[in-house]
Short mmCIF file of C-alpha atoms in Angstrom, two decimals:
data_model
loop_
_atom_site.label_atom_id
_atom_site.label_comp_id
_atom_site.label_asym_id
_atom_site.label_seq_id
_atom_site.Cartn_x
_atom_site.Cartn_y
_atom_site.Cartn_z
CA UNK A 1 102.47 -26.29 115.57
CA UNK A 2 103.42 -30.10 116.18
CA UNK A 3 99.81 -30.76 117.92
CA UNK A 4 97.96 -29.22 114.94
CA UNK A 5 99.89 -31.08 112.31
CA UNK A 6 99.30 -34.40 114.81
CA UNK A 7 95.66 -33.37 115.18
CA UNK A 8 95.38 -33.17 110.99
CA UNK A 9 97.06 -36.23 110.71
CA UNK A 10 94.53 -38.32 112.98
CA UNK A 11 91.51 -36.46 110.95
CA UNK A 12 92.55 -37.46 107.62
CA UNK A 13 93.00 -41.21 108.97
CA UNK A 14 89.13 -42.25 108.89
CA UNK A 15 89.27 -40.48 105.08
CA UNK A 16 92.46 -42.29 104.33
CA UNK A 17 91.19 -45.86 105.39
CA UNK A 18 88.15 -45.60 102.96
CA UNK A 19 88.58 -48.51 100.92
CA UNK A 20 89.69 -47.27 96.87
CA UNK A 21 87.55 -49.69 95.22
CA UNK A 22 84.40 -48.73 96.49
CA UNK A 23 82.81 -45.39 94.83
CA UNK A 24 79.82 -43.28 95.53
CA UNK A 25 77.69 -43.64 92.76
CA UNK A 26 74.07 -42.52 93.04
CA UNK A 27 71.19 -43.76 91.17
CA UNK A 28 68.96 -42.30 88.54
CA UNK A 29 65.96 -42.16 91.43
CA UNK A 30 67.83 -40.93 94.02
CA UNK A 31 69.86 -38.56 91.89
CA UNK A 32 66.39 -37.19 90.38
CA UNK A 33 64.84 -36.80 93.92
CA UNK A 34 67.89 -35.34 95.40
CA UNK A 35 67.58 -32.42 92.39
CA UNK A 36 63.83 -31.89 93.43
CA UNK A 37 64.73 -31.73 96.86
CA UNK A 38 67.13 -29.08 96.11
CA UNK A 39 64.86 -27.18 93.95
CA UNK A 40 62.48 -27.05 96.59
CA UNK A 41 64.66 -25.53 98.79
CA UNK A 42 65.93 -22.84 96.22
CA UNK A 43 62.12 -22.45 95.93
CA UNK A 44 61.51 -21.88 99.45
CA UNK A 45 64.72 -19.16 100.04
CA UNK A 46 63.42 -17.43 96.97
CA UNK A 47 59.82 -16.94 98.45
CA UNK A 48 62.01 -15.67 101.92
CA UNK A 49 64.17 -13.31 100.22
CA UNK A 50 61.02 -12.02 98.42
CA UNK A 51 58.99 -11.45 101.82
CA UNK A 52 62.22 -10.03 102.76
CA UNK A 53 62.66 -7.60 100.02
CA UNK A 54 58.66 -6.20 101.02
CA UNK A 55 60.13 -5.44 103.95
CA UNK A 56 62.68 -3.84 103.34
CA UNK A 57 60.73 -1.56 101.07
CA UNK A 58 58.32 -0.89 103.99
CA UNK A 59 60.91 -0.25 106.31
CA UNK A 60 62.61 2.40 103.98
CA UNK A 61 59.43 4.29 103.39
CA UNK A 62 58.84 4.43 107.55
CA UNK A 63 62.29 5.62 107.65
CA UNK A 64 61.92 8.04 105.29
CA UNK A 65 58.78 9.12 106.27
CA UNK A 66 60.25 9.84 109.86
CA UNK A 67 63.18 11.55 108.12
CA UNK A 68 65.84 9.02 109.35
CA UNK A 69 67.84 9.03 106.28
CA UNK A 70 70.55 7.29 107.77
CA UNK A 71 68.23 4.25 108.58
CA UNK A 72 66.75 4.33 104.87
CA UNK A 73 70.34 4.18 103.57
CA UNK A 74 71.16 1.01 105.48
CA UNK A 75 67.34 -0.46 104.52
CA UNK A 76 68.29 0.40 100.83
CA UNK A 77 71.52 -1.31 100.71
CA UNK A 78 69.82 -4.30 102.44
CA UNK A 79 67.31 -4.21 99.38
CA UNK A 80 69.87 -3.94 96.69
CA UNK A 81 71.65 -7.05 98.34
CA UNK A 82 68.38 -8.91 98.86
CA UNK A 83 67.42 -8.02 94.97
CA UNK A 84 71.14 -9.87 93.70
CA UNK A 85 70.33 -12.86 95.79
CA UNK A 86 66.76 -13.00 94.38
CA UNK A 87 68.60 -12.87 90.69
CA UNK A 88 71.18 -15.41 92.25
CA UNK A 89 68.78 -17.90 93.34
CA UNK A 90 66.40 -17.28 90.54
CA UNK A 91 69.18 -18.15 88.00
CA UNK A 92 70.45 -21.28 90.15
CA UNK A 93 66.67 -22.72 90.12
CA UNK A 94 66.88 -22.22 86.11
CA UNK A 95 70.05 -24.20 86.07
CA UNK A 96 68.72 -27.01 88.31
CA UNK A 97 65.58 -27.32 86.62
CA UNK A 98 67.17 -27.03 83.17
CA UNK A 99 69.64 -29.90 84.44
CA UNK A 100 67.09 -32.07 85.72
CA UNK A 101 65.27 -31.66 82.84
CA UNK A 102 68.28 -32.84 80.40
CA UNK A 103 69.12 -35.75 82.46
CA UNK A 104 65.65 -36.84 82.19
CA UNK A 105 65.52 -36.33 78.21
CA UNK A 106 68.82 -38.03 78.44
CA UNK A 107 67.83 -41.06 79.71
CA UNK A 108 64.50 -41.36 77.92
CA UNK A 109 66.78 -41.92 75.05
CA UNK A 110 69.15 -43.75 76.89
CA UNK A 111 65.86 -45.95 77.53
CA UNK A 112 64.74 -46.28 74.25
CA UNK A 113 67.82 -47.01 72.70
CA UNK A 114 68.54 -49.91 74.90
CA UNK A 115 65.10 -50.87 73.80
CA UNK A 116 65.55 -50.92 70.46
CA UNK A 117 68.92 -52.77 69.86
CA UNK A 118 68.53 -52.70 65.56
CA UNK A 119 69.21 -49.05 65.79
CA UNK A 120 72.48 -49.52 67.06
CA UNK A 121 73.74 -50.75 64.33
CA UNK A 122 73.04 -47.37 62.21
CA UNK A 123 74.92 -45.35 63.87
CA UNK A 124 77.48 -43.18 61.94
CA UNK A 125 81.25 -43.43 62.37
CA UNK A 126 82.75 -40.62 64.43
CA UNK A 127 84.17 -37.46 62.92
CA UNK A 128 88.16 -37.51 62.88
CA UNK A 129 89.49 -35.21 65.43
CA UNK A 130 90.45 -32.66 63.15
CA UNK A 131 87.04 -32.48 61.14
CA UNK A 132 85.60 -29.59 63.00
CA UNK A 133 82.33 -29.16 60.98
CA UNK A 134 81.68 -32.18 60.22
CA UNK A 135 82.04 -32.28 56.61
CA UNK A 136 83.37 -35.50 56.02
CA UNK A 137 79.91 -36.97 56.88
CA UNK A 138 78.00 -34.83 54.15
CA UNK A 139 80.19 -36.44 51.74
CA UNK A 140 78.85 -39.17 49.76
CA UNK A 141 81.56 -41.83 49.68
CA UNK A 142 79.61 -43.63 46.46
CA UNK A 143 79.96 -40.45 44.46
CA UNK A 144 83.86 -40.33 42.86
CA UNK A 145 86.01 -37.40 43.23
CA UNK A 146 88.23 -36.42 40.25
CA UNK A 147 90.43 -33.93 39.42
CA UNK A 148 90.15 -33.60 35.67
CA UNK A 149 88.18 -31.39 34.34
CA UNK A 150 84.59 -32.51 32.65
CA UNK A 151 85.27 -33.40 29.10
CA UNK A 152 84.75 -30.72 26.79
CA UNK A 153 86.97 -28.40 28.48
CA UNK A 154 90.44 -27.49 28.14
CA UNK A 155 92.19 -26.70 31.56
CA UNK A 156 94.05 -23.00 31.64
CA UNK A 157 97.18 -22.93 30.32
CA UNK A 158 96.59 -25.12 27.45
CA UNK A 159 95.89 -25.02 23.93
CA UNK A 160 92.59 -23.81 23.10
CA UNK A 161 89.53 -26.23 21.13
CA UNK A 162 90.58 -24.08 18.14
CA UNK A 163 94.23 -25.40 18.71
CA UNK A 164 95.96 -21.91 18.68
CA UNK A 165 97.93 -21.18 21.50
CA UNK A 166 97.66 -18.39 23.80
#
């Protein structure tokens, strides 16, 4: 127990020296290849587990033409797995590319706002935490707010324009 903790202990040291100020930020460039790389290669194990799944059809016909049911049990399982890690990889490629795709929108505008610094000025205050909609900023803060009624009318309660009371 002693030389496992000990041997723990010595791995962690390299990780534990690291200096703290220095991080491990990557680039815009290298980020974007990095996500094209891994696309690829989601690409690539789709197209395998696709040949894969052919195969495993064929292989469950043989079987079943040669009456080996066990066999085209086992092939059939295989396919079912083989079909959920063609959805799997199918929906992790959407993700990737969908996420490439923002980060690339996002700093085209990122771009052109640094371009254009007279914009910056325009920009509208932040909501208050509690304004969940939003409505404060459909307001128009020239337009006044006031709680008596329009002239002309008498609130509830009141005497009427004919002066009887209710």
């Amino acid at each position: 127990m002693l030389v496992v903790a000990g041997l723990m202990t010595q791995a962690c040291v390299p990780w534990a020296q690291a200096e703290p100020g220095t991080s491990q930020v990557v680039g815009p460039q290298q980020q974007a290849a990095r996500d094209h790389d891994r696309i690829e290669i989601l690409r690539e194990e789709l197209r395998k587990s696709q040949a894969q799944l052919e195969d495993l059809v064929r292989r469950k016909t043989e079987r079943l033409a040669a009456s080996d049911t066990q066999a085209a049990t086992e092939a059939e399982a295989q396919r079912v797995r083989t079909l959920g890690d063609i959805a799997a990889l199918q929906r992790e490629i959407a993700a990737a590319s969908r996420t490439s795709t923002q980060i690339a929108v996002v700093e085209a505008m990122a771009a052109h706002v640094n371009k254009s610094p007279a914009s910056a000025g325009k920009r509208a205050a932040p909501t208050p935490w509690w304004d969940v909609y939003g409505s404060s900023r459909r307001m128009d803060p020239s337009a006044s707010v006031s709680l008596s009624p329009p002239s002309g009318q008498v609130p509830a309660g009141s005497s009427s324009a004919t002066g009887v009371s209710p």
